[in-house]
Short mmCIF file of C-alpha atoms in Angstrom, two decimals:
data_model
loop_
_atom_site.label_atom_id
_atom_site.label_comp_id
_atom_site.label_asym_id
_atom_site.label_seq_id
_atom_site.Cartn_x
_atom_site.Cartn_y
_atom_site.Cartn_z
CA MET A 66 0.18 0.02 -0.16
CA ALA A 67 1.73 3.70 -0.61
CA SER A 68 2.33 5.84 1.94
CA ALA A 69 0.09 8.19 2.44
CA GLN A 70 0.53 12.22 0.87
CA VAL A 71 2.50 14.57 3.37
CA LEU A 72 0.66 17.88 3.74
CA SER A 73 3.14 20.39 5.22
CA LEU A 74 2.15 23.11 7.99
CA ARG A 75 1.45 25.88 5.47
CA ALA A 76 -0.35 23.52 3.47
CA VAL A 77 -2.60 22.30 6.39
CA ASN A 78 -2.41 26.23 7.07
CA ARG A 79 -3.47 27.45 3.55
CA ALA A 80 -6.44 24.70 3.67
CA LEU A 81 -8.36 26.04 6.65
CA LEU A 82 -7.99 29.25 5.64
CA ALA A 83 -9.23 28.67 2.34
CA ARG A 84 -12.24 26.56 4.04
CA GLN A 85 -12.98 29.90 6.56
CA LEU A 86 -13.01 32.31 4.03
CA LEU A 87 -9.87 33.95 4.91
CA LEU A 88 -7.69 33.66 2.27
CA GLU A 89 -10.53 35.24 0.43
CA ARG A 90 -14.07 37.11 1.35
CA GLN A 91 -17.24 35.70 -0.12
CA ALA A 92 -18.80 39.07 -1.58
CA LEU A 93 -22.37 40.05 -0.65
CA PRO A 94 -25.21 40.56 -3.67
CA ALA A 95 -26.92 44.34 -3.64
CA GLY A 96 -29.95 42.94 -3.21
CA PRO A 97 -31.54 41.95 0.47
CA THR A 98 -32.55 38.97 -0.39
CA GLU A 99 -30.18 37.55 -1.62
CA ARG A 100 -27.92 39.06 0.97
CA THR A 101 -29.71 37.57 3.75
CA ALA A 102 -28.81 34.18 1.54
CA ARG A 103 -25.61 34.08 1.82
CA VAL A 104 -25.36 35.15 5.21
CA VAL A 105 -26.90 32.39 6.66
CA GLN A 106 -25.38 29.59 3.91
CA THR A 107 -22.01 31.66 5.85
CA ILE A 108 -22.81 31.10 9.27
CA GLU A 109 -24.36 27.25 7.95
CA HIS A 110 -20.61 26.35 6.41
CA LEU A 111 -18.68 27.89 9.43
CA VAL A 112 -21.45 25.04 11.57
CA GLY A 113 -22.04 27.97 13.71
CA LEU A 114 -19.54 30.63 14.74
CA GLN A 115 -18.14 30.71 18.48
CA ALA A 116 -20.27 33.11 20.22
CA GLN A 117 -19.63 33.17 24.37
CA ALA A 118 -19.79 36.91 23.53
CA PRO A 119 -22.14 38.76 21.98
CA PHE A 120 -20.80 40.69 19.55
CA PRO A 121 -17.43 38.70 19.00
CA PRO A 122 -19.76 36.82 15.59
CA TYR A 123 -20.50 39.87 13.83
CA TYR A 124 -16.66 40.93 13.50
CA GLY A 125 -16.03 36.96 12.77
CA LEU A 126 -18.46 37.24 9.22
CA HIS A 127 -16.98 40.80 7.92
CA SER A 128 -13.62 39.27 8.38
CA ARG A 129 -15.38 36.80 6.15
CA LEU A 130 -17.83 38.49 3.88
CA ASP A 131 -16.91 42.33 1.15
CA GLY A 132 -19.47 44.57 2.36
CA PHE A 133 -21.02 43.10 5.54
CA ARG A 134 -23.06 45.08 7.72
CA PRO A 135 -23.59 44.84 11.64
CA GLU A 136 -27.86 45.73 10.31
CA ASP A 137 -27.08 41.67 7.94
CA LEU A 138 -26.56 39.55 11.45
CA ALA A 139 -28.53 42.26 14.01
CA THR A 140 -32.18 41.48 11.78
CA LEU A 141 -31.74 37.72 11.01
CA ILE A 142 -30.86 37.62 14.99
CA THR A 143 -34.31 38.83 15.94
CA ASP A 144 -36.85 37.82 13.09
CA ARG A 145 -35.97 34.42 14.47
CA SER A 146 -33.37 33.09 11.37
CA VAL A 147 -30.61 32.69 13.76
CA VAL A 148 -29.23 31.37 17.21
CA ARG A 149 -27.79 31.33 19.99
CA ILE A 150 -27.53 28.32 21.83
CA ALA A 151 -24.51 25.59 23.46
CA LEU A 152 -23.71 23.40 20.73
CA MET A 153 -20.31 22.10 20.82
CA ARG A 154 -18.14 21.63 23.97
CA GLY A 155 -21.66 22.71 25.45
CA THR A 156 -20.49 26.56 24.36
CA ILE A 157 -22.93 29.81 23.05
CA HIS A 158 -22.39 28.81 19.73
CA LEU A 159 -24.45 30.89 16.41
CA VAL A 160 -26.40 28.36 14.36
CA SER A 161 -29.50 29.37 11.92
CA ALA A 162 -32.68 27.89 12.67
CA GLY A 163 -32.03 24.87 10.68
CA ASP A 164 -29.80 23.55 11.75
CA CYS A 165 -30.39 25.09 15.85
CA LEU A 166 -32.28 21.56 16.96
CA PRO A 167 -30.57 19.53 15.05
CA LEU A 168 -27.39 19.85 16.14
CA ARG A 169 -28.48 20.26 19.71
CA ARG A 170 -30.37 16.86 19.46
CA LEU A 171 -26.37 15.47 18.42
CA LEU A 172 -24.45 17.08 20.74
CA GLN A 173 -26.90 16.02 23.82
CA PRO A 174 -24.01 13.82 25.29
CA VAL A 175 -22.11 16.98 25.26
CA ILE A 176 -24.48 18.80 26.79
CA GLU A 177 -25.41 16.19 29.60
CA ARG A 178 -21.61 15.19 30.95
CA GLY A 179 -20.76 19.02 31.13
CA MET A 180 -23.67 18.92 33.38
CA ARG A 181 -22.95 15.86 35.31
CA GLY A 182 -18.55 17.32 36.52
CA ALA A 183 -20.20 20.83 37.24
CA PHE A 184 -23.93 20.18 38.48
CA GLY A 185 -24.60 16.18 38.89
CA ARG A 186 -24.21 15.63 42.20
CA GLN A 187 -26.32 19.10 43.33
CA LEU A 188 -28.89 17.65 41.16
CA ALA A 189 -29.02 14.31 43.04
CA GLY A 190 -32.97 12.53 43.27
CA VAL A 191 -34.51 15.22 40.50
CA ASP A 192 -36.88 13.19 37.80
CA PRO A 193 -34.57 14.51 34.00
CA ALA A 194 -37.78 14.52 32.70
CA GLU A 195 -40.15 15.94 35.24
CA LEU A 196 -37.72 19.13 34.66
CA ALA A 197 -37.54 19.19 31.81
CA ALA A 198 -41.24 19.49 32.01
CA ALA A 199 -41.68 22.55 34.16
CA GLY A 200 -38.66 24.39 32.92
CA ARG A 201 -40.55 24.13 29.20
CA ARG A 202 -43.49 24.92 30.92
CA LEU A 203 -41.35 28.45 32.47
CA VAL A 204 -39.51 29.42 30.34
CA GLU A 205 -42.11 28.54 27.02
CA ALA A 206 -44.24 31.11 28.76
CA GLU A 207 -41.55 33.77 29.45
CA PRO A 208 -38.65 34.11 28.41
CA MET A 209 -36.13 33.89 31.56
CA THR A 210 -32.76 34.54 32.94
CA PHE A 211 -30.97 31.25 34.94
CA ALA A 212 -31.77 33.15 38.45
CA ARG A 213 -35.11 33.93 37.97
CA LEU A 214 -35.97 30.62 36.53
CA GLY A 215 -34.23 29.26 38.92
CA GLN A 216 -34.99 30.71 41.79
CA ALA A 217 -38.94 29.56 40.20
CA LEU A 218 -37.91 26.01 40.10
CA ALA A 219 -36.84 26.01 44.02
CA ALA A 220 -40.92 26.05 45.11
CA GLN A 221 -40.62 23.18 43.42
CA TRP A 222 -37.25 21.04 44.18
CA PRO A 223 -36.36 23.26 47.44
CA ASP A 224 -33.89 21.25 48.65
CA HIS A 225 -32.21 21.08 46.06
CA PRO A 226 -29.42 24.41 44.89
CA PRO A 227 -31.09 27.02 42.33
CA ALA A 228 -28.55 28.00 40.47
CA ALA A 229 -28.48 23.47 39.64
CA LEU A 230 -32.05 23.42 38.54
CA ALA A 231 -31.20 26.66 35.78
CA GLN A 232 -28.07 24.45 35.10
CA GLY A 233 -30.00 21.03 34.87
CA VAL A 234 -33.12 23.16 32.36
CA ARG A 235 -30.71 24.18 29.95
CA THR A 236 -29.05 20.89 29.58
CA TYR A 237 -32.51 18.02 29.36
CA VAL A 238 -34.29 21.10 27.42
CA PRO A 239 -32.59 23.33 23.74
CA LEU A 240 -32.56 27.18 25.30
CA VAL A 241 -32.16 29.76 23.47
CA GLN A 242 -31.16 33.39 24.25
CA VAL A 243 -33.33 36.20 22.82
CA PRO A 244 -33.06 39.07 21.84
CA PRO A 245 -32.21 42.21 22.58
CA ARG A 246 -29.53 40.09 23.98
CA ALA A 247 -26.96 40.21 21.18
CA VAL A 248 -28.32 42.88 18.86
CA TRP A 249 -26.09 45.29 17.41
CA GLY A 250 -26.50 48.57 19.75
CA ARG A 251 -28.21 47.27 21.98
CA ALA A 252 -27.53 45.38 25.45
CA GLY A 253 -29.96 43.02 26.99
CA GLN A 254 -29.40 40.26 29.57
CA SER A 255 -28.74 36.29 28.86
CA MET A 256 -33.02 35.52 28.08
CA HIS A 257 -33.93 32.18 27.77
CA THR A 258 -37.50 30.41 26.11
CA SER A 259 -37.16 26.74 24.00
CA ALA A 260 -35.92 26.13 20.52
CA GLU A 261 -39.11 25.01 19.94
CA HIS A 262 -41.05 27.44 20.99
CA TRP A 263 -39.43 30.48 19.77
CA LEU A 264 -38.64 29.07 16.25
CA GLY A 265 -42.42 27.85 16.05
CA ARG A 266 -41.51 24.47 15.81
CA ARG A 267 -44.50 22.22 17.89
CA ARG A 268 -43.34 18.90 19.37
CA ARG A 269 -45.69 16.24 18.69
CA SER A 270 -48.45 14.79 21.48
CA GLY A 271 -47.36 13.03 23.40
CA GLU A 272 -43.89 13.48 22.69
CA PRO A 273 -41.51 13.42 25.98
CA ALA A 274 -39.92 16.38 27.34
CA TYR A 275 -36.45 14.57 27.95
CA PRO A 276 -34.92 12.31 26.82
CA VAL A 277 -33.74 13.32 23.81
CA PRO A 278 -33.56 10.63 20.86
CA ALA A 279 -29.86 9.52 20.16
CA ALA A 280 -28.02 10.49 17.28
CA SER A 281 -27.74 7.84 14.59
CA ARG A 282 -23.93 6.66 12.42
CA ALA A 283 -26.08 8.58 9.72
CA GLU A 284 -26.59 11.61 11.82
CA LEU A 285 -22.89 11.85 12.69
CA ALA A 286 -21.52 10.74 9.84
CA GLN A 287 -23.27 14.19 8.65
CA LEU A 288 -21.66 16.59 11.33
CA VAL A 289 -18.29 15.40 10.50
CA THR A 290 -18.09 15.64 7.06
CA ARG A 291 -19.16 19.73 7.64
CA TYR A 292 -16.88 19.82 9.91
CA LEU A 293 -14.20 18.58 7.43
CA GLY A 294 -15.30 20.86 4.98
CA ALA A 295 -15.11 23.71 7.04
CA PHE A 296 -12.09 22.35 8.95
CA GLY A 297 -10.28 19.98 7.35
CA PRO A 298 -8.71 18.19 6.65
CA ALA A 299 -8.06 16.60 9.96
CA THR A 300 -7.37 14.21 11.91
CA VAL A 301 -9.82 12.25 14.83
CA ARG A 302 -8.64 14.06 17.35
CA ASP A 303 -9.82 17.77 15.35
CA VAL A 304 -12.89 16.74 14.79
CA GLN A 305 -14.00 15.81 18.58
CA ALA A 306 -11.75 18.25 19.95
CA TRP A 307 -14.25 20.66 17.88
CA SER A 308 -16.98 18.77 18.81
CA GLY A 309 -16.75 17.67 22.06
CA LEU A 310 -18.04 14.13 20.94
CA THR A 311 -16.20 10.53 21.84
CA GLY A 312 -16.33 8.15 20.08
CA LEU A 313 -15.92 9.31 16.63
CA LYS A 314 -12.92 7.51 14.91
CA ALA A 315 -15.89 4.61 13.82
CA VAL A 316 -17.66 7.59 12.26
CA LEU A 317 -14.58 8.48 10.26
CA GLU A 318 -13.72 4.48 9.41
CA GLN A 319 -16.80 4.75 7.85
CA LEU A 320 -16.66 7.27 5.91
CA ARG A 321 -12.95 6.06 4.67
CA PRO A 322 -13.50 5.31 1.56
CA SER A 323 -15.88 8.19 0.50
CA LEU A 324 -12.74 10.57 2.29
CA VAL A 325 -9.37 10.95 1.26
CA THR A 326 -5.96 10.75 3.50
CA PHE A 327 -2.61 11.95 4.42
CA ARG A 328 -0.55 12.79 6.90
CA ASP A 329 1.06 15.75 8.97
CA GLU A 330 4.24 16.50 9.18
CA GLN A 331 3.96 15.10 12.75
CA GLY A 332 3.21 10.81 10.61
CA ALA A 333 -0.94 12.32 12.05
CA GLU A 334 -3.38 11.05 9.59
CA LEU A 335 -6.46 13.04 8.22
CA PHE A 336 -8.96 13.58 7.06
CA ASP A 337 -10.84 15.38 4.34
CA LEU A 338 -12.92 15.86 1.89
CA PRO A 339 -12.41 15.03 -1.41
CA THR A 340 -13.01 18.24 -3.86
CA ALA A 341 -12.50 20.34 -0.54
CA PRO A 342 -10.24 23.42 -1.24
CA ARG A 343 -6.91 22.47 -0.25
CA PRO A 344 -3.98 25.60 -2.13
CA GLY A 345 -1.09 25.51 -1.58
CA GLU A 346 1.75 25.82 0.13
CA ASP A 347 3.16 29.16 -1.41
CA THR A 348 -0.81 30.63 -1.92
CA PRO A 349 -0.43 34.21 -0.48
CA ALA A 350 -2.48 34.67 2.60
CA PRO A 351 -3.34 38.24 3.19
CA VAL A 352 -3.22 40.13 7.00
CA ARG A 353 -6.84 40.12 8.54
CA LEU A 354 -7.97 40.19 11.57
CA ALA A 355 -10.38 37.38 13.46
CA ALA A 356 -12.37 38.06 15.93
CA GLU A 357 -12.62 37.25 19.51
CA PHE A 358 -13.00 33.51 20.30
CA ASP A 359 -13.35 32.82 16.50
CA ASN A 360 -13.54 29.38 15.09
CA LEU A 361 -10.24 29.20 13.38
CA VAL A 362 -8.10 28.71 16.75
CA LEU A 363 -10.46 26.89 18.19
CA SER A 364 -11.82 23.78 16.64
CA HIS A 365 -8.78 21.17 16.55
CA ALA A 366 -6.68 19.74 19.12
CA GLU A 367 -3.92 20.30 16.59
CA ARG A 368 -4.17 24.19 17.15
CA SER A 369 -0.52 24.87 16.10
CA ARG A 370 -2.23 24.81 11.77
CA VAL A 371 -2.41 28.30 13.45
CA VAL A 372 -0.83 29.25 15.92
CA SER A 373 2.89 27.87 17.48
CA PRO A 374 4.24 27.55 19.79
CA GLU A 375 5.36 30.71 20.42
CA ALA A 376 1.59 32.35 20.32
CA THR A 377 -0.08 29.83 22.49
CA SER A 378 1.02 30.99 26.23
CA ARG A 379 -0.18 34.59 24.73
CA LEU A 380 -3.48 33.29 23.52
CA TYR A 381 -4.72 30.63 25.12
CA THR A 382 -4.90 32.00 29.01
CA VAL A 383 -6.30 30.81 32.12
CA ASN A 384 -8.83 33.17 32.12
CA GLY A 385 -10.90 31.55 29.69
CA VAL A 386 -11.03 35.00 27.20
CA ILE A 387 -10.08 34.33 23.83
CA PRO A 388 -8.60 37.83 21.97
CA ALA A 389 -8.98 39.11 19.37
CA THR A 390 -6.21 37.93 16.98
CA VAL A 391 -4.27 38.87 14.06
CA LEU A 392 -3.47 37.30 11.85
CA VAL A 393 0.41 37.17 9.26
CA ASP A 394 1.59 34.98 6.48
CA GLY A 395 -1.77 32.48 7.39
CA PHE A 396 -0.53 32.65 11.28
CA VAL A 397 -1.48 34.29 14.70
CA ALA A 398 0.64 37.07 14.86
CA GLY A 399 -0.50 38.77 17.19
CA MET A 400 -3.78 40.74 19.13
CA TRP A 401 -6.62 43.36 18.48
CA ARG A 402 -9.14 45.02 20.81
CA LEU A 403 -11.16 48.09 19.78
CA THR A 404 -11.80 50.44 22.50
CA ARG A 405 -14.35 53.46 22.13
CA THR A 406 -16.56 56.78 23.35
CA ARG A 407 -19.70 58.74 21.70
CA GLU A 408 -16.40 60.44 19.54
CA GLU A 409 -13.98 58.39 19.38
CA ALA A 410 -12.62 54.69 18.53
CA THR A 411 -9.04 53.36 18.39
CA VAL A 412 -8.15 49.61 17.09
CA THR A 413 -4.93 48.81 19.09
CA ILE A 414 -2.93 46.10 17.51
CA GLU A 415 -0.76 44.28 19.94
CA MET A 416 2.37 42.21 17.68
CA PHE A 417 4.32 39.03 19.09
CA GLY A 418 7.24 40.14 17.00
CA PRO A 419 8.30 43.16 15.12
CA GLU A 420 6.68 43.99 11.80
CA ARG A 421 8.18 43.90 8.20
CA GLU A 422 6.98 47.51 6.97
CA ARG A 423 4.43 46.47 4.06
CA GLU A 424 3.04 44.59 6.82
CA ARG A 425 2.60 47.70 8.86
CA ASP A 426 0.44 48.73 6.48
CA ALA A 427 -1.71 45.61 5.55
CA LEU A 428 -2.37 46.17 9.00
CA ILE A 429 -3.87 49.66 9.39
CA ALA A 430 -6.18 49.84 6.13
CA GLU A 431 -7.96 46.52 8.35
CA ALA A 432 -7.88 48.00 11.35
CA ASN A 433 -9.53 51.29 9.48
CA ARG A 434 -11.99 48.65 7.50
CA VAL A 435 -12.67 46.58 11.10
CA LEU A 436 -12.73 51.24 12.45
CA ALA A 437 -15.73 52.10 9.03
CA PHE A 438 -17.86 49.26 10.33
CA ALA A 439 -18.25 49.31 14.21
CA ALA A 440 -17.41 53.06 14.26
CA PRO A 441 -18.11 55.21 11.41
CA GLY A 442 -19.24 57.82 12.98
CA ALA A 443 -16.77 58.18 15.01
CA ASP A 444 -12.74 59.65 14.49
CA GLY A 445 -10.59 56.59 14.57
CA SER A 446 -7.75 56.13 15.20
CA VAL A 447 -5.63 52.34 14.94
CA ARG A 448 -1.87 51.76 17.31
CA PHE A 449 0.45 48.90 17.61
CA ALA A 450 1.21 48.86 22.05
CA PRO A 451 4.88 48.65 22.29
CA LEU A 452 6.87 45.15 21.52
CA VAL A 453 7.15 42.63 25.28
CA THR A 454 10.14 42.15 25.43
CA GLY A 455 11.63 38.63 26.80
CA SER A 456 13.29 38.93 30.43
#
């Protein structure tokens, strides 16, 4: 049997950037219907956008779509075309209405595992089906914060902590966060209702609130295929790190006849879709300013394809906040942040090493693009933080 082709680190990097739409931005159509459809298609292609904080998805789409405006996403949130819900790895993601419930069902084991680790003992003796039914009734009557939901449930389960009861409902019922949360230019608490209620999807009469039916092997195969389309080439460990699911090696073995395989420079097997883009390693990668919590830097077990070992300690901090990143030649080379007042806005770029003049010009152009997007009426400026040298 012939040995698998080895893909260099740069080749893997370029493939990832192409699929993440960070090699070349897609242009948005002018027509409102086509424009809306393209934004939703982009969100679905990316299998959702990481959304622990309300507004990073706006910047994530802006870095990928030419002509994207804040209202393009704000409208989709308010008209219920997209929703924010706990999915991959149990974290909040922005996904299309069509993807919401199917993805949530596939990832139910991940949500349950996380809850058991954090709140399992505190919910000992609580029947999951009863808790799900009670929680669903409450949040479908009116959207609730977790604090208020927990207090309401404590009337029925007074011997259990309200916070644990609310997290139990989050586990057993697919809860979405409703507007004005995450609507550009507005603020609001995290209020929750069921995805079925928010999206107008009626549950069948007599259908139990819990347990959730297990995913079939075919459904898992489709999920893995979509992951490869957005994040490949990838190892089994990469797919599992992104999703939080375990046991996916068997799924990839089932898919093997329809996939192509490679090896990375360390010898790990990479799976991929035959027709997915794999640009050459010498393909130019433009400077980009990626969002906080961007999928690009959070969706692999082996992240050196975009984050060097030297950058890792600067990027992944103990507080769990993943800063907005600077991409130079396809790899994380720094961080950036936007600060603003009513009249002024500043993009501050903090590089991990010295930049060349042409890179600096490109960084300033990208930063000005962010300023025009996020603060069009403000007096905008770009500054570079001083380099931090080692001891």
